[in-house]
């Protein structure tokens, strides 16, 4: 009986030790993300989240307006063909199938560049809220990435010459502030790449649709 | 007559007591270390960061709420479009164009063969004098995986993190950003934590092409080998990827309609 109690006690003690050790080891791993960020990083994050929430809020308002128009058309017994065509334009523009005209930023780049730097610039512009991006005449879709082709950077199989231009539809001042901020992408690229960047805000800018066939070969809709 | 305890019992009880005492000492030590580390972390975040963290958490919850509402609104719009009473042949053609655009945009769930890639922080102890950031998955690593997958012919990609249950995977679309803030990684401005799981649908051989792609071989594989980043990949016959949920409206531009 005494031996049994001893065994059970040792088992319980070992279990408690195990639990505490696991907890301690986990606390040595990557810390909880937010609490590991500095005040400056948190401020940057808050700025990004705030801007994105404004976009989402506007997008939701736009969809609700669309729903109201569909409801009106339905009540009046009218076809909502025009509304649907507008929705098609919206989705096609988002996918990169249609061109987009609006305000934005143009970055001219002259010098040595590598595909990673081009991709990093594209990600930075997207994070700053760019709605449509082109590198020279190549529209950047979800599937577009810069890679090293035979002797030149290529995007969607199209060689990108030097100098080249990145055009982005979005808030001109917002995009500019994001890429030119101290310690931002242009600062980092300037330290590692021998290139000259010329940034221009535009009130009128056209980004053409993609020439690439985005019809998937194997992916099938499940809806 | 005095009863004498058996000789053996004199030695068993002290040994057992010593074992228990040692185990309790270990519990006390580990418990104290756990408590101290918790206090240290608590003290760290009860400074100016606390206010900022609360605001960031609030914005994240707000973002999730917006995305849920957008998903419902998009469904309602599609419902109207499907039951429109316009000319049958015109609406059928329009519906087909809409379905094509939604597929190209990443706004519908898709299914097909492809590959799964998983990457997580290294489990190796960080040697003295080395930077700990070498041993965690960085935003550059994430971008390299995505670049190699798209360049290998992927037609749809999602990224999921190893965080809380029920956090949906992020579908990559034309406006997707993969962004780092400190050691944190955001995809479509949603926080993801390791292990990171990439699911990609694409033509036969996608997995092999990914592993042979220069972006993987020249940048990611050396980091996996040098720092022990955890990495696993395999082809899959059937994957289902969710639709992108987020803003698709243009605020700074307008589509150039083909009807004009």
Coordinates of C-alpha atoms in Angstrom, one line a residue, chain A:
Chain A
X1 CA 0.0 0.0 0.0
X2 CA 2.8 2.4 0.9
X3 CA 4.7 1.4 -2.2
X4 CA 1.5 2.1 -4.3
X5 CA 1.1 5.6 -2.8
X6 CA 4.8 6.2 -3.4
X7 CA 4.4 5.3 -7.1
X8 CA 1.3 7.4 -7.6
X9 CA 3.0 10.4 -5.9
X10 CA 6.1 10.1 -8.0
X11 CA 3.9 9.9 -11.1
X12 CA 2.0 13.0 -10.1
X13 CA 5.2 14.9 -9.4
X14 CA 6.8 13.9 -12.7
X15 CA 3.7 15.0 -14.5
X16 CA 3.8 18.4 -12.9
X17 CA 7.5 18.8 -13.7
X18 CA 6.8 17.9 -17.3
X19 CA 4.0 20.4 -17.6
X20 CA 6.1 23.2 -16.1
X21 CA 9.1 22.3 -18.3
X22 CA 7.1 22.4 -21.4
X23 CA 5.7 25.8 -20.5
X24 CA 9.2 27.1 -19.8
X25 CA 10.6 25.7 -23.1
X26 CA 7.7 27.3 -25.0
X27 CA 8.4 30.6 -23.4
X28 CA 11.9 30.5 -25.0
X29 CA 10.5 30.1 -28.5
X30 CA 9.4 33.0 -30.8
X31 CA 7.6 35.3 -28.3
X32 CA 4.0 36.5 -28.8
X33 CA 4.2 38.7 -31.8
X34 CA 2.6 41.9 -30.5
X35 CA 4.4 42.0 -27.2
X36 CA 7.8 41.5 -28.9
X37 CA 7.4 44.6 -31.1
X38 CA 8.9 47.9 -30.2
X39 CA 6.8 51.0 -29.9
X40 CA 8.0 52.2 -33.3
X41 CA 7.1 48.8 -34.9
X42 CA 3.7 48.9 -33.3
X43 CA 3.1 52.4 -34.6
X44 CA 4.0 51.2 -38.1
X45 CA 1.7 48.2 -37.7
X46 CA -1.2 50.4 -36.4
X47 CA -0.7 52.7 -39.4
X48 CA -0.9 49.7 -41.8
X49 CA -3.9 48.1 -40.1
X50 CA -5.7 51.5 -40.0
X51 CA -5.2 52.1 -43.7
X52 CA -6.3 48.7 -44.6
X53 CA -9.4 49.0 -42.4
X54 CA -10.4 52.2 -44.1
X55 CA -10.1 50.3 -47.5
X56 CA -12.2 47.5 -46.2
X57 CA -14.8 49.9 -44.8
X58 CA -15.0 51.7 -48.2
X59 CA -15.2 48.4 -50.0
X60 CA -18.0 47.2 -47.8
X61 CA -19.9 50.5 -48.3
X62 CA -19.5 50.1 -52.0
X63 CA -21.0 46.6 -51.9
X64 CA -23.9 47.7 -49.7
X65 CA -24.7 50.5 -52.2
X66 CA -24.6 47.8 -55.0
X67 CA -27.0 45.7 -53.0
X68 CA -29.4 48.6 -52.6
X69 CA -29.3 49.2 -56.4
X70 CA -30.0 45.6 -57.1
X71 CA -32.9 45.7 -54.6
X72 CA -34.3 48.8 -56.3
X73 CA -34.0 47.2 -59.8
X74 CA -35.7 44.1 -58.5
X75 CA -38.6 46.0 -56.9
X76 CA -39.1 47.9 -60.1
X77 CA -39.0 44.7 -62.2
X78 CA -36.0 45.9 -64.1
X79 CA -33.0 44.0 -65.3
X80 CA -29.8 44.7 -63.4
X81 CA -27.7 44.0 -66.4
X82 CA -25.9 47.4 -66.2
X83 CA -25.1 46.8 -62.5
X84 CA -23.7 43.4 -63.3
X85 CA -21.6 44.8 -66.1
X86 CA -20.2 47.3 -63.7
X87 CA -19.4 44.5 -61.2
X88 CA -17.7 42.6 -64.0
X89 CA -15.5 45.6 -64.7
X90 CA -14.6 45.9 -61.0
X91 CA -13.7 42.2 -60.7
X92 CA -11.8 42.1 -64.0
X93 CA -9.8 45.2 -63.0
X94 CA -9.0 43.6 -59.6
X95 CA -7.8 40.5 -61.3
X96 CA -5.7 42.5 -63.8
X97 CA -7.7 41.5 -66.8
X98 CA -8.8 45.1 -67.4
X99 CA -6.8 48.4 -67.4
X100 CA -7.2 50.9 -64.7
X101 CA -7.0 54.7 -64.9
X102 CA -6.6 57.0 -62.0
X103 CA -4.1 58.7 -59.6
X104 CA -0.9 57.2 -58.5
X105 CA 2.9 57.0 -58.5
X106 CA 5.5 56.3 -61.1
X107 CA 9.0 55.1 -60.1
X108 CA 11.7 55.2 -62.7
X109 CA 14.6 53.0 -61.9
X110 CA 18.0 53.3 -63.7
X111 CA 20.8 51.0 -62.7
X112 CA 21.6 47.4 -61.7
X113 CA 18.7 45.6 -60.2
X114 CA 17.8 42.0 -59.3
X115 CA 14.4 40.2 -59.4
X116 CA 14.2 40.1 -55.6
X117 CA 14.4 43.9 -55.4
X118 CA 11.6 44.2 -58.0
X119 CA 9.4 41.8 -56.0
X120 CA 10.2 43.6 -52.7
X121 CA 9.2 46.9 -54.3
X122 CA 5.9 45.4 -55.6
X123 CA 5.1 44.0 -52.1
X124 CA 5.9 47.4 -50.5
X125 CA 3.5 49.2 -52.9
X126 CA 0.8 46.6 -52.3
X127 CA 1.2 47.1 -48.5
X128 CA 0.9 50.8 -49.0
X129 CA -2.5 50.2 -50.8
X130 CA -1.6 50.1 -54.5
X131 CA -4.7 48.9 -56.4
X132 CA -3.0 48.2 -59.7
X133 CA 0.7 47.9 -60.6
X134 CA 2.6 47.6 -63.8
X135 CA 6.3 47.1 -64.5
X136 CA 6.9 48.8 -67.8
X137 CA 3.9 47.5 -69.8
X138 CA 3.5 44.3 -67.8
X139 CA 0.5 44.3 -65.5
X140 CA 1.2 42.7 -62.2
X141 CA -1.4 40.1 -61.4
X142 CA -1.5 37.7 -58.4
X143 CA 0.7 35.3 -60.3
X144 CA 3.2 37.8 -61.6
X145 CA 6.7 37.6 -60.1
X146 CA 10.1 38.9 -61.3
X147 CA 12.6 36.1 -62.0
X148 CA 15.9 36.0 -63.7
X149 CA 15.4 35.0 -67.3
X150 CA 18.1 34.5 -69.9
X151 CA 20.2 37.6 -69.3
X152 CA 17.5 39.9 -68.0
X153 CA 14.8 40.2 -65.3
X154 CA 11.5 38.8 -66.6
X155 CA 7.9 39.1 -65.5
X156 CA 5.3 36.8 -67.0
X157 CA 7.9 35.8 -69.6
X158 CA 8.5 39.5 -70.7
X159 CA 12.1 40.8 -70.3
X160 CA 12.3 44.0 -68.3
X161 CA 14.8 46.5 -69.7
X162 CA 17.0 49.0 -67.9
X163 CA 16.0 51.6 -67.1
X164 CA 12.4 50.5 -66.3
X165 CA 9.3 52.0 -64.8
X166 CA 6.9 50.9 -62.0
X167 CA 3.5 52.5 -62.2
X168 CA 1.1 52.1 -59.3
X169 CA -2.5 53.3 -59.0
X170 CA -3.3 54.5 -55.4
X171 CA -3.0 57.5 -53.2
X172 CA 0.0 59.4 -54.7
X173 CA 1.1 60.9 -51.3
X174 CA 0.4 57.7 -49.4
X175 CA 2.4 55.5 -51.8
X176 CA 5.2 58.0 -51.9
X177 CA 5.4 58.3 -48.1
X178 CA 5.4 54.5 -47.7
X179 CA 8.4 53.9 -50.1
X180 CA 10.4 56.9 -49.1
X181 CA 10.0 56.7 -45.3
X182 CA 13.3 56.6 -43.4
X183 CA 14.5 53.0 -43.3
X184 CA 12.0 52.0 -45.9
X185 CA 12.4 50.1 -49.2
X186 CA 14.1 52.8 -51.2
X187 CA 16.6 53.5 -48.3
X188 CA 17.4 49.7 -48.1
X189 CA 17.7 49.3 -51.8
X190 CA 19.8 52.4 -52.1
X191 CA 22.3 50.8 -49.6
X192 CA 22.6 47.5 -51.5
X193 CA 21.9 48.4 -55.2
X194 CA 23.6 50.8 -57.5
X195 CA 20.5 52.5 -59.0
X196 CA 18.9 55.8 -59.3
X197 CA 15.2 56.1 -58.3
X198 CA 13.0 58.9 -59.6
X199 CA 9.6 59.1 -57.9
X200 CA 6.8 61.1 -59.4
X201 CA 3.2 61.6 -58.2
X202 CA 0.6 61.5 -61.0
X203 CA -3.0 62.8 -61.1
X204 CA -3.6 60.8 -64.3
X205 CA -2.1 57.4 -64.8
X206 CA -3.1 54.4 -66.9
X207 CA -2.1 50.8 -66.0
X208 CA -3.1 48.4 -68.8
X209 CA -4.6 45.0 -68.4
X210 CA -2.5 41.9 -68.5
X211 CA -1.6 40.2 -71.8
X212 CA -1.3 36.9 -70.0
X213 CA -4.0 34.3 -70.1
X214 CA -5.1 33.8 -66.5
X215 CA -7.4 30.9 -67.3
X216 CA -6.2 28.1 -65.0
X217 CA -5.3 24.8 -66.5
X218 CA -6.1 22.6 -63.4
X219 CA -7.7 24.8 -60.7
X220 CA -11.5 24.4 -60.8
X221 CA -14.1 26.5 -59.1
X222 CA -16.0 24.7 -56.4
X223 CA -18.9 27.1 -56.4

